[in-house]
Amino acid sequence: MLSVQDLVVTYGRVEAVRGVSFDAQPGSLITLVGANGAGKSSVINAVSGIIRPRSGTILFEGQDITRWPAHKLVAQGLVQVPEGRQVLGTLTIHENLQLGGWHTGDSAAISEVYDRFPVLAERRELPAGALSGGEQQMLAIGRALVARPRLILLDEPSMGLAPKIVDEVFSVIQEIRASGTTVVLIEQNARRALRAADHGYVLASGEIAHQGPAAELLADDRVVQAYLGV
Ligand SMILES: Nc1ncnc2c1ncn2[C@@H]1O[C@H](COP(=O)(O)OP(=O)(O)OP(=O)(O)O)[C@@H](O)[C@H]1O
Ligand SMILES: [Mg+2]
């Protein structure tokens, strides 16, 4: 589904991603975990066309998409839920969802999002800025789902949310995966993400430090001690 090979991302002289390779099989849920500044967002921003990598190759469904712009990737079914949610606070919830389907005008997809998140349906005419942090995260995920992604990339969807809301976000992610969509999840909440994932990659200083089936990483003392806390 997705194959990233030798990805390098630089910002001026800062080498944020230094030769990262990973794969996601169709229908799988993989996670990239790591500390602040490890390069997680840089990796998925390069995959989803938000930034341009210095070098490396990105294949999506066998097609070379390296350096494709984000809007072209969205139309192909590769959609990112960005870090910090990025909902447009002065637009209504409905308008935010319409933006997710700008290229298709798919109103049935918006109805499906309302079925999944009744709280958004009830408040559809309110400005998105009036929603709580958790509701804004649901809106950000809903906006991505309107594009009917085959691959969805989520950048720290649980950030700053109360534990109960984090549970909701994780159950939505599991539902998305159960519906057949491939998921790439980035999290600082590494233990939680690895419990949800099939396969995990631990990123440290722009490189993959460990990788493997998520259950094996959770059982690996080196990984637990260095990255998951005691
Ligand atoms: N626009 C930018 N200009 C310069 N340096 C940047 C820029 N964006 C990121 N960096 C640097 O690149 C490195 C990787 O950052 P990145 O945001 O990819 O990490 P991250 O793992 O997503 O961190 P976080 O968990 O804090 O979101 C960091 O050293 C960061 O300071
Ligand atoms: Mg980040």
Tab-separated table of C-alpha atoms and ligand atoms in Angstrom:
chain	number	residue	atom	x	y	z
A	1	MET	CA	0.000	0.000	0.000
A	2	LEU	CA	2.723	2.398	1.072
A	3	SER	CA	6.442	1.916	0.738
A	4	VAL	CA	8.901	4.581	1.849
A	5	GLN	CA	12.565	4.076	0.987
A	6	ASP	CA	15.578	6.025	2.266
A	7	LEU	CA	13.604	9.176	2.996
A	8	VAL	CA	15.676	12.252	3.812
A	9	VAL	CA	14.087	15.543	4.927
A	10	THR	CA	16.149	18.640	5.616
A	11	TYR	CA	15.296	22.143	6.794
A	12	GLY	CA	18.270	24.271	5.809
A	13	ARG	CA	21.171	22.560	7.552
A	14	VAL	CA	18.973	20.559	9.904
A	15	GLU	CA	18.726	16.922	8.796
A	16	ALA	CA	15.403	16.008	10.400
A	17	VAL	CA	14.916	12.632	8.688
A	18	ARG	CA	18.021	10.631	7.818
A	19	GLY	CA	17.271	7.662	5.605
A	20	VAL	CA	13.966	6.317	6.888
A	21	SER	CA	12.340	3.278	5.257
A	22	PHE	CA	9.044	1.656	6.180
A	23	ASP	CA	6.059	-0.116	4.643
A	24	ALA	CA	2.356	-0.401	5.319
A	25	GLN	CA	0.478	-3.435	4.003
A	26	PRO	CA	-3.085	-2.914	2.718
A	27	GLY	CA	-5.575	-2.823	5.589
A	28	SER	CA	-2.908	-2.664	8.282
A	29	LEU	CA	-2.404	-0.184	11.090
A	30	ILE	CA	1.210	0.831	11.538
A	31	THR	CA	2.596	3.321	14.010
A	32	LEU	CA	5.627	5.595	14.054
A	33	VAL	CA	6.506	6.507	17.616
A	34	GLY	CA	9.283	8.621	19.088
A	35	ALA	CA	10.095	11.607	21.271
A	36	ASN	CA	9.555	15.297	20.457
A	37	GLY	CA	11.689	16.279	17.509
A	38	ALA	CA	12.382	12.679	16.425
A	39	GLY	CA	11.160	13.504	12.920
A	40	LYS	CA	7.717	11.871	12.972
A	41	SER	CA	5.792	14.782	11.449
A	42	SER	CA	8.524	15.402	8.905
A	43	VAL	CA	8.154	11.825	7.673
A	44	ILE	CA	4.405	11.921	7.173
A	45	ASN	CA	4.366	15.491	5.884
A	46	ALA	CA	6.732	14.308	3.160
A	47	VAL	CA	4.514	11.292	2.408
A	48	SER	CA	1.366	13.409	2.164
A	49	GLY	CA	2.989	16.093	0.002
A	50	ILE	CA	2.973	18.912	2.561
A	51	ILE	CA	6.768	19.203	2.448
A	52	ARG	CA	9.250	18.024	-0.178
A	53	PRO	CA	11.824	15.442	0.797
A	54	ARG	CA	15.456	16.005	-0.126
A	55	SER	CA	15.747	12.419	-1.365
A	56	GLY	CA	14.145	9.026	-1.132
A	57	THR	CA	11.259	7.268	-2.827
A	58	ILE	CA	7.614	7.037	-1.800
A	59	LEU	CA	5.378	4.446	-3.479
A	60	PHE	CA	1.602	4.426	-2.968
A	61	GLU	CA	-0.255	1.426	-4.426
A	62	GLY	CA	2.831	0.792	-6.549
A	63	GLN	CA	2.924	4.297	-8.025
A	64	ASP	CA	5.850	6.645	-7.405
A	65	ILE	CA	4.265	9.648	-5.633
A	66	THR	CA	7.477	11.251	-4.412
A	67	ARG	CA	7.020	15.063	-4.456
A	68	TRP	CA	3.401	14.937	-5.577
A	69	PRO	CA	1.479	17.897	-4.134
A	70	ALA	CA	-0.976	17.199	-1.311
A	71	HIS	CA	-4.122	18.015	-3.303
A	72	LYS	CA	-3.229	15.458	-5.965
A	73	LEU	CA	-2.632	12.819	-3.288
A	74	VAL	CA	-5.963	13.535	-1.595
A	75	ALA	CA	-7.690	12.917	-4.918
A	76	GLN	CA	-5.803	9.578	-5.121
A	77	GLY	CA	-7.029	8.495	-1.672
A	78	LEU	CA	-4.059	9.419	0.531
A	79	VAL	CA	-5.197	11.851	3.222
A	80	GLN	CA	-3.543	13.253	6.339
A	81	VAL	CA	-5.125	14.397	9.594
A	82	PRO	CA	-2.585	17.060	10.572
A	83	GLU	CA	-0.900	17.665	13.894
A	84	GLY	CA	-2.914	20.082	16.032
A	85	ARG	CA	-6.166	19.278	14.146
A	86	GLN	CA	-6.122	22.466	11.983
A	87	VAL	CA	-9.874	22.899	11.773
A	88	LEU	CA	-10.978	26.291	10.465
A	89	GLY	CA	-12.488	27.837	13.574
A	90	THR	CA	-14.560	30.577	11.953
A	91	LEU	CA	-16.164	28.227	9.415
A	92	THR	CA	-19.039	26.007	10.477
A	93	ILE	CA	-18.626	22.322	11.137
A	94	HIS	CA	-20.490	21.611	7.921
A	95	GLU	CA	-18.226	23.920	5.919
A	96	ASN	CA	-15.149	22.228	7.399
A	97	LEU	CA	-16.523	18.857	6.269
A	98	GLN	CA	-17.297	20.224	2.814
A	99	LEU	CA	-13.626	21.218	2.500
A	100	GLY	CA	-12.695	17.553	2.962
A	101	GLY	CA	-14.637	16.744	-0.201
A	102	TRP	CA	-13.823	19.840	-2.252
A	103	HIS	CA	-12.671	17.682	-5.137
A	104	THR	CA	-15.722	15.388	-5.244
A	105	GLY	CA	-18.680	17.299	-3.723
A	106	ASP	CA	-19.559	13.939	-2.146
A	107	SER	CA	-22.482	14.815	0.158
A	108	ALA	CA	-23.168	11.134	0.939
A	109	ALA	CA	-19.702	10.969	2.496
A	110	ILE	CA	-20.594	13.918	4.749
A	111	SER	CA	-23.809	12.150	5.838
A	112	GLU	CA	-21.762	9.085	6.755
A	113	VAL	CA	-19.486	11.240	8.905
A	114	TYR	CA	-22.546	12.667	10.674
A	115	ASP	CA	-23.796	9.117	11.313
A	116	ARG	CA	-20.456	8.214	12.834
A	117	PHE	CA	-20.156	11.404	14.905
A	118	PRO	CA	-23.660	12.505	16.008
A	119	VAL	CA	-22.148	15.355	18.022
A	120	LEU	CA	-21.009	16.950	14.745
A	121	ALA	CA	-24.439	16.504	13.154
A	122	GLU	CA	-26.168	18.264	16.037
A	123	ARG	CA	-23.821	21.247	15.778
A	124	ARG	CA	-23.323	21.403	12.040
A	125	GLU	CA	-24.162	25.120	11.772
A	126	LEU	CA	-21.917	26.191	14.669
A	127	PRO	CA	-18.413	27.548	14.102
A	128	ALA	CA	-15.836	24.797	14.482
A	129	GLY	CA	-13.993	26.993	16.992
A	130	ALA	CA	-16.875	26.449	19.434
A	131	LEU	CA	-16.097	22.731	19.725
A	132	SER	CA	-14.033	21.193	22.520
A	133	GLY	CA	-10.573	19.841	21.725
A	134	GLY	CA	-11.885	16.280	21.486
A	135	GLU	CA	-14.756	17.307	19.221
A	136	GLN	CA	-12.340	19.256	17.008
A	137	GLN	CA	-10.241	16.094	16.693
A	138	MET	CA	-13.345	14.163	15.602
A	139	LEU	CA	-14.037	16.936	13.084
A	140	ALA	CA	-10.477	16.769	11.764
A	141	ILE	CA	-10.815	12.984	11.358
A	142	GLY	CA	-14.289	13.398	9.848
A	143	ARG	CA	-12.985	15.945	7.353
A	144	ALA	CA	-10.364	13.424	6.221
A	145	LEU	CA	-12.966	10.630	5.942
A	146	VAL	CA	-15.124	12.773	3.627
A	147	ALA	CA	-12.378	12.261	1.029
A	148	ARG	CA	-12.914	8.463	1.353
A	149	PRO	CA	-9.224	7.725	1.942
A	150	ARG	CA	-7.691	4.340	1.233
A	151	LEU	CA	-4.693	5.432	3.303
A	152	ILE	CA	-5.083	7.806	6.250
A	153	LEU	CA	-2.146	9.333	8.138
A	154	LEU	CA	-2.864	10.672	11.624
A	155	ASP	CA	-0.370	12.973	13.353
A	156	GLU	CA	-0.724	12.716	17.153
A	157	PRO	CA	-4.509	12.588	17.263
A	158	SER	CA	-4.568	12.064	21.040
A	159	MET	CA	-2.418	15.103	21.847
A	160	GLY	CA	-3.774	17.286	24.654
A	161	LEU	CA	-6.968	15.276	25.162
A	162	ALA	CA	-8.426	13.892	28.407
A	163	PRO	CA	-8.000	10.117	28.927
A	164	LYS	CA	-11.651	9.355	28.199
A	165	ILE	CA	-11.491	11.274	24.918
A	166	VAL	CA	-8.225	9.538	24.032
A	167	ASP	CA	-10.134	6.241	24.378
A	168	GLU	CA	-12.747	7.548	21.931
A	169	VAL	CA	-10.106	8.661	19.441
A	170	PHE	CA	-8.458	5.230	19.570
A	171	SER	CA	-11.771	3.446	19.065
A	172	VAL	CA	-12.506	5.641	16.033
A	173	ILE	CA	-9.071	4.740	14.640
A	174	GLN	CA	-9.840	1.030	15.123
A	175	GLU	CA	-13.181	1.480	13.332
A	176	ILE	CA	-11.476	3.202	10.400
A	177	ARG	CA	-9.049	0.343	10.157
A	178	ALA	CA	-11.846	-2.233	10.462
A	179	SER	CA	-13.582	-0.586	7.499
A	180	GLY	CA	-10.566	-1.520	5.339
A	181	THR	CA	-8.666	1.761	5.320
A	182	THR	CA	-4.915	1.479	5.876
A	183	VAL	CA	-3.756	3.587	8.831
A	184	VAL	CA	-0.403	5.231	9.585
A	185	LEU	CA	-0.548	6.549	13.141
A	186	ILE	CA	1.983	8.881	14.713
A	187	GLU	CA	1.956	9.094	18.476
A	188	GLN	CA	4.001	10.207	21.445
A	189	ASN	CA	1.697	7.943	23.446
A	190	ALA	CA	3.838	5.059	22.227
A	191	ARG	CA	2.552	2.294	24.443
A	192	ARG	CA	-1.033	3.020	23.511
A	193	ALA	CA	-0.240	3.282	19.817
A	194	LEU	CA	1.724	0.020	19.815
A	195	ARG	CA	-1.168	-1.758	21.507
A	196	ALA	CA	-3.420	-0.668	18.641
A	197	ALA	CA	-0.966	-1.337	15.812
A	198	ASP	CA	0.128	-4.389	13.827
A	199	HIS	CA	3.596	-3.099	13.185
A	200	GLY	CA	5.652	-0.378	14.828
A	201	TYR	CA	8.642	1.808	14.020
A	202	VAL	CA	10.538	3.680	16.716
A	203	LEU	CA	12.050	6.882	15.384
A	204	ALA	CA	14.984	8.531	17.174
A	205	SER	CA	16.929	11.534	15.856
A	206	GLY	CA	15.574	11.064	12.363
A	207	GLU	CA	16.370	7.363	12.083
A	208	ILE	CA	14.502	4.104	12.681
A	209	ALA	CA	15.977	2.771	15.928
A	210	HIS	CA	13.707	-0.281	16.232
A	211	GLN	CA	10.993	-1.891	14.184
A	212	GLY	CA	8.892	-5.014	14.263
A	213	PRO	CA	5.492	-6.445	15.057
A	214	ALA	CA	3.978	-4.080	17.619
A	215	ALA	CA	3.552	-6.835	20.216
A	216	GLU	CA	7.264	-7.681	19.944
A	217	LEU	CA	8.288	-4.048	20.452
A	218	LEU	CA	6.072	-3.861	23.536
A	219	ALA	CA	7.812	-6.952	24.907
A	220	ASP	CA	11.344	-5.732	24.074
A	221	ASP	CA	13.105	-4.429	27.209
A	222	ARG	CA	15.428	-2.179	25.188
A	223	VAL	CA	12.463	-0.472	23.570
A	224	VAL	CA	10.469	-0.246	26.774
A	225	GLN	CA	13.331	1.224	28.793
A	226	ALA	CA	14.522	3.690	26.191
A	227	TYR	CA	11.239	4.861	24.690
A	228	LEU	CA	8.212	3.779	26.642
A	229	GLY	CA	9.222	4.752	30.191
A	230	VAL	CA	9.278	2.237	33.017
B	1	LIG	N1	9.933	24.047	9.479
B	1	LIG	C1	11.038	23.669	10.130
B	1	LIG	N2	12.171	24.402	10.063
B	1	LIG	C2	13.297	24.001	10.714
B	1	LIG	N3	13.387	22.902	11.458
B	1	LIG	C3	12.285	22.137	11.560
B	1	LIG	C4	11.059	22.484	10.916
B	1	LIG	N4	10.135	21.519	11.206
B	1	LIG	C5	10.775	20.635	11.997
B	1	LIG	N5	12.054	20.996	12.210
B	1	LIG	C6	13.067	20.256	13.004
B	1	LIG	O1	13.129	18.937	12.496
B	1	LIG	C7	13.238	17.993	13.560
B	1	LIG	C8	12.091	16.996	13.464
B	1	LIG	O2	10.859	17.689	13.703
B	1	LIG	P1	9.433	16.992	13.555
B	1	LIG	O3	8.415	18.044	13.727
B	1	LIG	O4	9.415	16.174	12.337
B	1	LIG	O5	9.449	16.007	14.824
B	1	LIG	P2	8.271	15.254	15.564
B	1	LIG	O6	8.802	13.898	15.861
B	1	LIG	O7	7.017	15.357	14.783
B	1	LIG	O8	8.142	16.063	16.927
B	1	LIG	P3	6.840	16.380	17.832
B	1	LIG	O9	6.561	15.126	18.606
B	1	LIG	O10	7.307	17.484	18.730
B	1	LIG	O11	5.719	16.783	16.934
B	1	LIG	C9	13.274	18.813	14.841
B	1	LIG	O12	14.629	18.999	15.184
B	1	LIG	C10	12.638	20.117	14.442
B	1	LIG	O13	13.113	21.163	15.223
B	2	MG	MG	5.179	16.181	15.158
